[in-house]
Coordinates of C-alpha atoms in Angstrom, one line a residue:
Chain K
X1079 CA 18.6 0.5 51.1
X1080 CA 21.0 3.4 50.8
X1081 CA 23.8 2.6 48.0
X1082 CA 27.3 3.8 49.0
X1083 CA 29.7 6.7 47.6
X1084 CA 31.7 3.9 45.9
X1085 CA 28.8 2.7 44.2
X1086 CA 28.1 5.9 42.5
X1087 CA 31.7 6.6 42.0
X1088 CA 31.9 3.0 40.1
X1089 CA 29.0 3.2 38.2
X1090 CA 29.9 7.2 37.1
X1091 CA 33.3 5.9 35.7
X1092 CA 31.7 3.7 33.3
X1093 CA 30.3 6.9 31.3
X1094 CA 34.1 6.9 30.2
X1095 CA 35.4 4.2 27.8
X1096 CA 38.5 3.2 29.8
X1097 CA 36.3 1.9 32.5
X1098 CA 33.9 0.0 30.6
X1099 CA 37.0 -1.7 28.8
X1100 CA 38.6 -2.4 31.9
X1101 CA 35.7 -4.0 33.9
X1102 CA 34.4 -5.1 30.5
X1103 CA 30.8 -4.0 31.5
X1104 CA 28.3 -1.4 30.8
X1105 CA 24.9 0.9 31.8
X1106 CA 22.0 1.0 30.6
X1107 CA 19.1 3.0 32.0
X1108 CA 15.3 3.0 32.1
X1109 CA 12.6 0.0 32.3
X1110 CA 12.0 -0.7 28.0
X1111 CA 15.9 -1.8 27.6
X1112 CA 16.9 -2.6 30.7
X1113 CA 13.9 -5.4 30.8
X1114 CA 15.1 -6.3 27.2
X1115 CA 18.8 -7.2 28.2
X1116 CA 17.1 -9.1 31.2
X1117 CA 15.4 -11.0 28.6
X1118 CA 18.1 -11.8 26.5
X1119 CA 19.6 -15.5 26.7
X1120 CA 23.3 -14.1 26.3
X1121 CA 23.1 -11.7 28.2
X1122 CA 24.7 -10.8 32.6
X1123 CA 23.2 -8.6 34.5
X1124 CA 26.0 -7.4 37.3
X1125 CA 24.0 -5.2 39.2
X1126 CA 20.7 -2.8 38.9
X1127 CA 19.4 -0.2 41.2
X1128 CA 15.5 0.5 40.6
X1129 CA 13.1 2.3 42.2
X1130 CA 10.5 0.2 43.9
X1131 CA 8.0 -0.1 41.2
X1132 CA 10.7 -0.9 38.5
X1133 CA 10.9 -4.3 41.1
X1134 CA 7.5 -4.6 41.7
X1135 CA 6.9 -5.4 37.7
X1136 CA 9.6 -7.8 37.7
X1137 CA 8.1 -11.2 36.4
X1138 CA 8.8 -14.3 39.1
X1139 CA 10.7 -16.0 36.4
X1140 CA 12.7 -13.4 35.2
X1141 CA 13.8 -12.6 39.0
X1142 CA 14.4 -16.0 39.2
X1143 CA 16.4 -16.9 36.1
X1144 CA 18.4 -13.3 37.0
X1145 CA 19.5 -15.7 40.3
X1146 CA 21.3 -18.1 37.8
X1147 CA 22.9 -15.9 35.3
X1148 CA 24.2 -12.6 37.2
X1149 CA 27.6 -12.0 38.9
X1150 CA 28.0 -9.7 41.9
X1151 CA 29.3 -6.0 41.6
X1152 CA 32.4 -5.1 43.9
X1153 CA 31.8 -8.6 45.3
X1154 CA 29.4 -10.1 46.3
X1155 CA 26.6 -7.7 46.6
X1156 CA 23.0 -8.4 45.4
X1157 CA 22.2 -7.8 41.9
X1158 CA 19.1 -5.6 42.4
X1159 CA 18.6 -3.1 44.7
X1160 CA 16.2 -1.1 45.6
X1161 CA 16.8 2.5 45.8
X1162 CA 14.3 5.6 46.2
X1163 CA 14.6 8.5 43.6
X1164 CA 17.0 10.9 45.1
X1165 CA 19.8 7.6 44.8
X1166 CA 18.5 7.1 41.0
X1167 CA 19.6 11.0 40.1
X1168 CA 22.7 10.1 42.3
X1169 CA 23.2 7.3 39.8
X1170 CA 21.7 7.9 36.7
X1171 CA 23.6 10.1 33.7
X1172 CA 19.9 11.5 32.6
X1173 CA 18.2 14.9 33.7
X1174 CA 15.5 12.9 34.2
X1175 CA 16.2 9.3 35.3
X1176 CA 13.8 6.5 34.7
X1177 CA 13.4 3.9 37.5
X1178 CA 16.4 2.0 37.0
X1179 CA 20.1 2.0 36.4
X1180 CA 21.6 -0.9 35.4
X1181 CA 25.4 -2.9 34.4
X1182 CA 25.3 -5.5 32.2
X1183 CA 28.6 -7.4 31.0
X1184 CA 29.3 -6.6 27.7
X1185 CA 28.3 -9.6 25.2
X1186 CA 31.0 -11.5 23.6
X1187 CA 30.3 -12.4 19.8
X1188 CA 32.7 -14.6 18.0
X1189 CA 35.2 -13.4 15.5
X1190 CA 34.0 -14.6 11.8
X1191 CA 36.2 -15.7 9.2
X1192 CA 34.8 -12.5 7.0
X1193 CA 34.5 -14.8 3.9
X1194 CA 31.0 -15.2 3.4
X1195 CA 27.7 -13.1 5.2
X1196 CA 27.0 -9.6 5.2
X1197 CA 28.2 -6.8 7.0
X1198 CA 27.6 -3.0 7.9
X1199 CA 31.5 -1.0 7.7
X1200 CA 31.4 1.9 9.8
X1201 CA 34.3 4.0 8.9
X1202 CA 35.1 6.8 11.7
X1203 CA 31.7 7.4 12.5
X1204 CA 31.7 9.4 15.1
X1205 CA 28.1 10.2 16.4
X1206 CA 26.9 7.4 19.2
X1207 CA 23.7 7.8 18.8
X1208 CA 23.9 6.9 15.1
X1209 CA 26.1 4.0 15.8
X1210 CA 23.5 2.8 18.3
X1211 CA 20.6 3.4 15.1
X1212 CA 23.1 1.8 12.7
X1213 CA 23.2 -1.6 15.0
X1214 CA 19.3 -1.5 15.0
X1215 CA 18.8 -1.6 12.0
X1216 CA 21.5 -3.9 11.2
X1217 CA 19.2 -6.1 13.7
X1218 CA 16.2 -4.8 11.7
X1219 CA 17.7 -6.4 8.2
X1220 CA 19.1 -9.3 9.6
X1221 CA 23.0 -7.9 8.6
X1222 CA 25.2 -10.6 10.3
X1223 CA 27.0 -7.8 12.3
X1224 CA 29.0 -4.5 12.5
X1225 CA 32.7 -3.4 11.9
X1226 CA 34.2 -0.2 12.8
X1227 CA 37.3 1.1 12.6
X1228 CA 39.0 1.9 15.7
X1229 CA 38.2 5.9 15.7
X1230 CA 34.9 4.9 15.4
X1231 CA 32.2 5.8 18.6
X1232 CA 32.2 3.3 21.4
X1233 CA 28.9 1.0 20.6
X1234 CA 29.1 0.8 24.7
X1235 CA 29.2 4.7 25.2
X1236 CA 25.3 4.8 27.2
X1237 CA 23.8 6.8 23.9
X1238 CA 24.7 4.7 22.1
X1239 CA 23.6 1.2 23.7
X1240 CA 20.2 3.3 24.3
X1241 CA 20.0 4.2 20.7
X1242 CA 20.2 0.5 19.8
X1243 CA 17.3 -0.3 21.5
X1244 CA 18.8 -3.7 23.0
X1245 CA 19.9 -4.7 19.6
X1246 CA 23.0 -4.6 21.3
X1247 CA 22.6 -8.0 22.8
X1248 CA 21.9 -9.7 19.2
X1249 CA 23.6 -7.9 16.9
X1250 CA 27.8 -8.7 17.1
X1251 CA 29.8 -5.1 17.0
X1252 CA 33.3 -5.5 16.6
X1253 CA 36.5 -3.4 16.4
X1254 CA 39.2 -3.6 13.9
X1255 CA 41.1 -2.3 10.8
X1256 CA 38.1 -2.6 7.8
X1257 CA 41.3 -2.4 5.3
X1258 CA 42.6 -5.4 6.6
X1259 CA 39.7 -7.3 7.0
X1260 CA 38.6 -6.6 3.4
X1261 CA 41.9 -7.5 2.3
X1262 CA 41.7 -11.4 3.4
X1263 CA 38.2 -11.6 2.8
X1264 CA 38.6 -13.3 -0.7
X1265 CA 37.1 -11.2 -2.9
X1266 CA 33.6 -10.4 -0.9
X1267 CA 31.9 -7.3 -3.0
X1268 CA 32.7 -3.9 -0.9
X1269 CA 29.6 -1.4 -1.2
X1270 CA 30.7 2.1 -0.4
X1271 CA 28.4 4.8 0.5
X1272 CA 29.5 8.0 -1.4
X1273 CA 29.3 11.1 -2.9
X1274 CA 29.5 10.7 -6.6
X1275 CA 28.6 7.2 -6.9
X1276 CA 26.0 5.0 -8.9
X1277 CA 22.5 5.5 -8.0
X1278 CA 21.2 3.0 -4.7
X1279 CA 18.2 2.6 -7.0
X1280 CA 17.8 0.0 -9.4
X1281 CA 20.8 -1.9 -7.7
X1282 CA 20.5 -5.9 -7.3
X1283 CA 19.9 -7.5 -3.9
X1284 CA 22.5 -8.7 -2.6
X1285 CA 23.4 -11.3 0.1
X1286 CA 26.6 -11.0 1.1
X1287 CA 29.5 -8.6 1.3
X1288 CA 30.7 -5.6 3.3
X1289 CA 28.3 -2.5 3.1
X1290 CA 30.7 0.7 4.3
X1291 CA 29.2 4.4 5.7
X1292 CA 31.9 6.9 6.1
X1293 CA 32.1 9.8 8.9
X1294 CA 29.5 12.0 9.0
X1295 CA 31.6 14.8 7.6
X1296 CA 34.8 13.2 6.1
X1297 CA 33.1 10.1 4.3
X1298 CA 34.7 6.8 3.8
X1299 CA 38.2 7.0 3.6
X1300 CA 40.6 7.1 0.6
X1301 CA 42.5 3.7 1.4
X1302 CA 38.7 1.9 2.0
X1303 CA 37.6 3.4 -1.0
X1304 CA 40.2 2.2 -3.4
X1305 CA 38.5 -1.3 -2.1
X1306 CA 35.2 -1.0 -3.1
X1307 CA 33.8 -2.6 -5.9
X1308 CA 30.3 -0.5 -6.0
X1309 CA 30.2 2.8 -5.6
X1310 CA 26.9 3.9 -4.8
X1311 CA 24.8 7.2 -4.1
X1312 CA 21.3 8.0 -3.2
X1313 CA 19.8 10.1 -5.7
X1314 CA 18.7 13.3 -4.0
X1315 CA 15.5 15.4 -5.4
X1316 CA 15.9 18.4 -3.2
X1317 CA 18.3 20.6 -1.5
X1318 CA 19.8 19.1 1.6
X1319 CA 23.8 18.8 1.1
X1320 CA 23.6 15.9 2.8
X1321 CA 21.7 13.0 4.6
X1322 CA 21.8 11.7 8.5
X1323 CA 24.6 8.6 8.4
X1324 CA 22.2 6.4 10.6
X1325 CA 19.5 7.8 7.9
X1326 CA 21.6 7.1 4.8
X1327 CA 22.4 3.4 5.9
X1328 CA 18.8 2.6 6.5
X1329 CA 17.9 3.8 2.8
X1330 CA 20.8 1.8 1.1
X1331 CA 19.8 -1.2 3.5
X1332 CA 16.3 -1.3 2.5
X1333 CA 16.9 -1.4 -1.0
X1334 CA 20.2 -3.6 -1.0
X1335 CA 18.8 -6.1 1.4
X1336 CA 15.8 -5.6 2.7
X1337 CA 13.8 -7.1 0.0
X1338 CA 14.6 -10.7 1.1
X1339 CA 11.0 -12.1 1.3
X1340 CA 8.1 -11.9 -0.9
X1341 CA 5.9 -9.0 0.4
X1342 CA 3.4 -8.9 3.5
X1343 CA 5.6 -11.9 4.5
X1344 CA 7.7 -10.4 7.7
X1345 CA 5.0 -9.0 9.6
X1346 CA 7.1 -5.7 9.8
X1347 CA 7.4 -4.1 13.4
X1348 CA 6.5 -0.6 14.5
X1349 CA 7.9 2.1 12.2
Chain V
X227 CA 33.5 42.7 24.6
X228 CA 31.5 42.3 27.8
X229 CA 27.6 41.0 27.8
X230 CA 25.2 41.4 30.1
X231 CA 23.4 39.5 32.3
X232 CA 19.8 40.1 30.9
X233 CA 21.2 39.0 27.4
X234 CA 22.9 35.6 29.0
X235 CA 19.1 35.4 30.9
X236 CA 17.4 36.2 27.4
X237 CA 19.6 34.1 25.1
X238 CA 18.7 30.9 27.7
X239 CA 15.3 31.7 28.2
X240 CA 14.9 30.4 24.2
X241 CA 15.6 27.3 25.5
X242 CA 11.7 27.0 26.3
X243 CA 9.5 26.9 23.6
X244 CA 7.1 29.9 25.5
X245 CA 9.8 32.1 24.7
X246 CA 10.8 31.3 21.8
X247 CA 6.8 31.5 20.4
X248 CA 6.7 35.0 22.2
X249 CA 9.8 36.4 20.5
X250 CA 9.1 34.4 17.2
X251 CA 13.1 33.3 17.2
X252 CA 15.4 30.7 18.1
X253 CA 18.9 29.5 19.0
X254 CA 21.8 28.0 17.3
X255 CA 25.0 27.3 17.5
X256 CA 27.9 26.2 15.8
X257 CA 29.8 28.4 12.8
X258 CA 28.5 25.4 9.9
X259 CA 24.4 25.9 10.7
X260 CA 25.0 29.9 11.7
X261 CA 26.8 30.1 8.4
X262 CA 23.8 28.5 6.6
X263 CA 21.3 30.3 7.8
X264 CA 23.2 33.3 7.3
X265 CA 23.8 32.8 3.8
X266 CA 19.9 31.8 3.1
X267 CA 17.7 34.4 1.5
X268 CA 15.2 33.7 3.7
X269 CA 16.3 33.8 7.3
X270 CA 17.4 37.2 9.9
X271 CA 19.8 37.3 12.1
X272 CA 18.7 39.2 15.3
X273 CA 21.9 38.6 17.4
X274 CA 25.4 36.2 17.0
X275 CA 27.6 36.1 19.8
X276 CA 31.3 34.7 18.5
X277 CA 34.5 34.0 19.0
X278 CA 37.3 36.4 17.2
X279 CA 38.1 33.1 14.9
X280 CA 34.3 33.1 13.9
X281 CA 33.9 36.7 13.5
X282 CA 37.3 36.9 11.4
X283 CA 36.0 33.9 8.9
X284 CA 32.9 35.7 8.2
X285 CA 33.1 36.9 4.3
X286 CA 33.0 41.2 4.0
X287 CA 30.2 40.3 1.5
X288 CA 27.8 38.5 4.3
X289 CA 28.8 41.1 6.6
X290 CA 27.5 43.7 4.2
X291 CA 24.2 41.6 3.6
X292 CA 24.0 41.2 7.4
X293 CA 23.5 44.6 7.6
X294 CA 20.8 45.0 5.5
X295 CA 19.0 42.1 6.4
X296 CA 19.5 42.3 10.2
X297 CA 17.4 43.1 13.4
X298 CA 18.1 44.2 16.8
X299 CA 17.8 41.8 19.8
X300 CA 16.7 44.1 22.7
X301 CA 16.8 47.2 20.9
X302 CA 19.6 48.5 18.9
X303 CA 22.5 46.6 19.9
X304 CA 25.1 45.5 16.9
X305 CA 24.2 42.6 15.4
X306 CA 27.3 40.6 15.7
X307 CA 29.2 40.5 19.1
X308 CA 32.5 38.9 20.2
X309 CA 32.9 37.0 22.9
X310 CA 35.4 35.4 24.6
X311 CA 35.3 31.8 25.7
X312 CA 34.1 32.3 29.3
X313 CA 31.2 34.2 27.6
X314 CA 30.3 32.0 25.0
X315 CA 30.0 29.2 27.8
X316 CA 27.6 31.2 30.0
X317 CA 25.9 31.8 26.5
X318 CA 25.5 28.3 25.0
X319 CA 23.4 25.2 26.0
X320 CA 26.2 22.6 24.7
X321 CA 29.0 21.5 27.5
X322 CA 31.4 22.0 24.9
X323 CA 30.3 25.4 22.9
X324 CA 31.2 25.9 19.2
X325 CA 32.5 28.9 18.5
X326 CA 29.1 31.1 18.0
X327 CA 25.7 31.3 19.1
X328 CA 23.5 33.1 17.3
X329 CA 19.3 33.9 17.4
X330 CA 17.6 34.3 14.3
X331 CA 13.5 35.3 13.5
X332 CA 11.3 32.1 12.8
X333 CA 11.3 31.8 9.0
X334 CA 7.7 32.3 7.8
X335 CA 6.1 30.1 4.9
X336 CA 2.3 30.8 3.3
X337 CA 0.1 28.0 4.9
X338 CA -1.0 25.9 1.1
X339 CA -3.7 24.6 0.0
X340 CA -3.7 21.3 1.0
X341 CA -5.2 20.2 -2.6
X342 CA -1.9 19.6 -4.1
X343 CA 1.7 19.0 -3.1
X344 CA 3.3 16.2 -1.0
X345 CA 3.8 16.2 2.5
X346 CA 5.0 14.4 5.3
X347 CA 2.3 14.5 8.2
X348 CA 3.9 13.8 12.4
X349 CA 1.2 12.2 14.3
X350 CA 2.8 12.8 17.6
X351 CA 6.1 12.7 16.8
X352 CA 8.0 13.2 20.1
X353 CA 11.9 13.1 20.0
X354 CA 13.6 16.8 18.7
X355 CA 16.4 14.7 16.9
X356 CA 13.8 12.9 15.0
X357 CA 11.9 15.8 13.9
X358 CA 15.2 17.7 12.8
X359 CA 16.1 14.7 11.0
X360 CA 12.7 14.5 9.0
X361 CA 12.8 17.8 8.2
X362 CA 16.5 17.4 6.6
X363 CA 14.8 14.4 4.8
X364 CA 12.1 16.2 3.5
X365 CA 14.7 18.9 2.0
X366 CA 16.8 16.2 0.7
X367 CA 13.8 14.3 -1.4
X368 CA 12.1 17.2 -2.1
X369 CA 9.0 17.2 -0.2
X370 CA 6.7 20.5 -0.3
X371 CA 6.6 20.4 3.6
X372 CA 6.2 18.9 6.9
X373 CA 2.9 19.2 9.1
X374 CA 3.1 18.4 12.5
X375 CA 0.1 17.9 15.3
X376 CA 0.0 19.8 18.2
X377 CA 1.2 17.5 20.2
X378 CA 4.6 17.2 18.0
X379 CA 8.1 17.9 19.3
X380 CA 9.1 21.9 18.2
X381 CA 11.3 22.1 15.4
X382 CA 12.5 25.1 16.9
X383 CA 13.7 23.6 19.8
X384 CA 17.7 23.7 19.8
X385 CA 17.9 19.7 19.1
X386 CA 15.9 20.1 16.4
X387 CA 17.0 22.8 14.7
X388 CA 20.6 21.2 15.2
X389 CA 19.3 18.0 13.7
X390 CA 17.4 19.9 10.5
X391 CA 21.8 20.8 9.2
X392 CA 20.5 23.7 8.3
X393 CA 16.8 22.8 6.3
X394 CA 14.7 24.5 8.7
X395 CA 14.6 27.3 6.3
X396 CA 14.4 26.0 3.2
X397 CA 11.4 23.3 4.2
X398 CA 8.3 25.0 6.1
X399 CA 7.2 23.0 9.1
X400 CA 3.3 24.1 10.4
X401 CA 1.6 22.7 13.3
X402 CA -2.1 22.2 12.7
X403 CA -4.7 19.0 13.0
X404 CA -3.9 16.9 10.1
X405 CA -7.5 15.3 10.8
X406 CA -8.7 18.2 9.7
X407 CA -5.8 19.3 7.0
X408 CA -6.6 15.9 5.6
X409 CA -10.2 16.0 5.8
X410 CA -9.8 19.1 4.1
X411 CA -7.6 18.1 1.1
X412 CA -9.8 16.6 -1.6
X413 CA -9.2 13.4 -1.7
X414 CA -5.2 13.3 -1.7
X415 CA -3.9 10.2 -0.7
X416 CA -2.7 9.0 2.5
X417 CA 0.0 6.7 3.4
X418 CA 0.1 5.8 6.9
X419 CA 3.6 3.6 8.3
X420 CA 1.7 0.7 10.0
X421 CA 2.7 -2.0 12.2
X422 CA 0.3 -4.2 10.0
X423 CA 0.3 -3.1 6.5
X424 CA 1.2 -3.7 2.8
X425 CA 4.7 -3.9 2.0
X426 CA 6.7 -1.0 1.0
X427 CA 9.0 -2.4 -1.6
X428 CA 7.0 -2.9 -4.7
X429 CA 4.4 0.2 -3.8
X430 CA 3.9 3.0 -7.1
X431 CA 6.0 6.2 -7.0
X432 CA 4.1 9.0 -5.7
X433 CA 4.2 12.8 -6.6
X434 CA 1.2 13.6 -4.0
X435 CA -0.1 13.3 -0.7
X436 CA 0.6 12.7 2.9
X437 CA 3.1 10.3 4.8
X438 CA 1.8 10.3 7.8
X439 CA 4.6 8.8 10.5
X440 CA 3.6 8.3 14.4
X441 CA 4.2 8.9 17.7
X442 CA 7.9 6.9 18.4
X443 CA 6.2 4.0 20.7
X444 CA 2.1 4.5 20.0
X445 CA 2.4 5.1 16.4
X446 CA -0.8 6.9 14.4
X447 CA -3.3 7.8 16.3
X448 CA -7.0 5.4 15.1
X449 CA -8.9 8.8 13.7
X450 CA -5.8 9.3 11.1
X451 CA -5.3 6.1 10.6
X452 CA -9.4 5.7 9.7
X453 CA -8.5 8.3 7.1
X454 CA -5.0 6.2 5.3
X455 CA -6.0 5.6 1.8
X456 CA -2.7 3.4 1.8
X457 CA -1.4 1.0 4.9
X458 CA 2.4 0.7 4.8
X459 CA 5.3 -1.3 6.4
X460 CA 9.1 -1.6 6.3
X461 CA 9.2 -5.7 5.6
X462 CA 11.7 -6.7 8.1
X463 CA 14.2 -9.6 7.6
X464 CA 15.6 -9.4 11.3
X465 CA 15.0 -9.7 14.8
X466 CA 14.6 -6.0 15.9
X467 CA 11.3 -4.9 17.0
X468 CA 10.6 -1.4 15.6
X469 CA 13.0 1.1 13.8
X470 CA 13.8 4.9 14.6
X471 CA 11.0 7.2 13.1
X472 CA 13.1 9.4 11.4
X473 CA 15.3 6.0 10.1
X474 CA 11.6 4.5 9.0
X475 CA 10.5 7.9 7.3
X476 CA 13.7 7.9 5.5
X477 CA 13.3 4.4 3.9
X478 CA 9.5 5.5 3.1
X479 CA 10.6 8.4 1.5
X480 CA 13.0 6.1 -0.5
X481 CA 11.1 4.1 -1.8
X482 CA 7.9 6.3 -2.5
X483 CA 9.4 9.6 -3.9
X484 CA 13.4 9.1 -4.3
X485 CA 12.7 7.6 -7.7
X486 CA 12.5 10.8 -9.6
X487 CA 15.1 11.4 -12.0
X488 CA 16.9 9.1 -13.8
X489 CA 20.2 7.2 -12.1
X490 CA 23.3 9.6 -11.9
X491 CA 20.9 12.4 -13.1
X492 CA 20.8 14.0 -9.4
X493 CA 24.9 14.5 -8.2
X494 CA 24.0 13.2 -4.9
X495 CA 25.3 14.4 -1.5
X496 CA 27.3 13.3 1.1
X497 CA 26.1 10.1 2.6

């Protein structure tokens, strides 16, 4: 089936953030997440265009739960179309694609009260493909969710929604001013991720409170930082001058968190 | 100042690793890596192409060093050129160039012995981000070097050498067989990141051996992993089903070698 100029038009404008705000979806590409949003309970596909082998592997029962949970693109159309490669280049954002474009509807997460759980503070980070790490490994450690201030990289930008890894779909990401959600959160403890701070290591666990990661050349903040009540550091042994943000908040998660059950316990994934 | 055409074809031919391996340099761009790898002891500059603002920021004492430490790239040109935007587009391999690009020799580091020292060991290790990022990580906690299989993303390739910030010439990177390195090594120890191992937190500090990390979806191949001495996994608490390789070599390196000096001892870097 041939897919129209205003198809590709549509699906190219949602590689800019006004789009995906204003039709509240966005694109993923390639079988591994693409099959993983399909999968997900809370999550709609609108419409994916795969080649004819992406299809083929479809499972009965995913094809048919997609029947009761998708809404139509531009109206009515069907949700998954069939399209042969030189339509997947037209469509895809890659150099190379890989068998299937998709748009989901973003997922909607309810706002939390901010006064108990634990959360990962992204202060004007700026890089999408560590925002998408950060949200995977917030998934990884079981954080409860992700705020970023409103300079912060769009967590629906397509590098960083592949970067997540479909941790998108569990993990809640939300926008807002960290200052002001600190401020009414009744005294929850305020990690901050900085220079001259007190070693990670040798820390307690903790099992609530907001855990914040600066901009990767800026750091945190002066008016977040005034708000924290740890100040902590990882020790460095070499010469780098500095470490990876998506990097950095999986060392201070795995030692602030990550030691929640007694070892061999979890099973552990792929690393 | 005008280029030519065979240096725009020359400069872009270092995209592919054939040409880069037959001219034994590579690319980089951007005035805060350029600047680095100008200022280290170890690393010449065969060629920079920059803007007047980039040229005009250089220090008269680099520019003096520059000339002693400096190369021709085809034959006898100077060293430093200035370019105007339009050139530094046809030059550059970003969509949005920064300022300079420059080509530098490969830095060279002794092969060791193998016997002694602590290494981190890429079983296959696929993405250039990842790779620049380990590298970076291996500078940051001191490790004595990185050893990657054949089959192993090349740190030289632009991503990578982006992604290193600056530590691909302060932390050698070799390509070899680590079968055979490890074979080889005397009985150092092995720990291999597992899907199904022991738990990380709780492991002894180490000062030597390898850390091997796998291939981003197959992990270690079975003939190094018949050869671990130590079986190891991040314990997860969430829902996630793998982490980012160079995310999960960070946490490893954590936890196994970041202990080294005593809290506060180290400074710290940006995080």
């Amino acid at each position: 089936m041939l897919i129209t100029k205003s198809q590709v038009k549509y699906i190219q404008s949602l590689g800019h953030k006004k789009f995906r705000d204003a039709e509240g979806v966005f694109v993923v590409e390639g079988p591994k997440i693409t099959g993983e949003l399909l999968g997900a309970p809370n999550m709609r596909l609108r419409a994916a265009y795969g080649l004819r082998e992406w299809i083929a592997a479809l499972s009965p029962a995913l094809l048919q739960r997609l029947d009761e949970r998708t809404t139509g693109l531009l109206g009515g159309e069907r949700r998954i179309t069939e399209v042969g490669p030189i339509e997947l280049q037209r469509l895809s954002a890659l150099s190379t694609p890989n068998q299937v474009v998709a748009v989901f509807e973003k997922p909607v997460f309810p706002d939390p009260l901010w006064t108990t759980g634990l959360y990962v503070v992204l202060d004007g980070l700026q890089d999408p493909g560590n925002l998408g790490t950060i949200v995977r490994l917030a998934d990884w450690f079981g954080v409860d969710g992700v705020l970023c201030s409103p300079d912060s990289a769009d967590v629906f930008n397509p590098k960083a929604v592949q970067s997540t890894m479909g941790s998108v779909s569990r993990v809640p990401v939300w926008y807002g001013d960290p200052e002001a959600v600190i401020r009414h959160s009744l005294g929850m403890p305020v990690w901050a991720a900085l220079l001259q701070g007190e070693s990670l290591y040798g820390q307690q666990r903790i099992r609530q409170g907001f855990i914040v990661i600066g901009n990767e050349s800026k750091g945190i903040g002066l008016a977040i930082q005034e708000l924290a009540t740890h100040r902590i550091t990882i020790p460095r042994t070499g010469e780098a001058e500095s470490l990876n943000a998506a990097v950095a908040t999986g060392i201070i998660l795995s030692h602030l968190v990550g030691w929640g059950k007694p070892d061999g316990a979890n099973g552990g994934g792929r690393v």
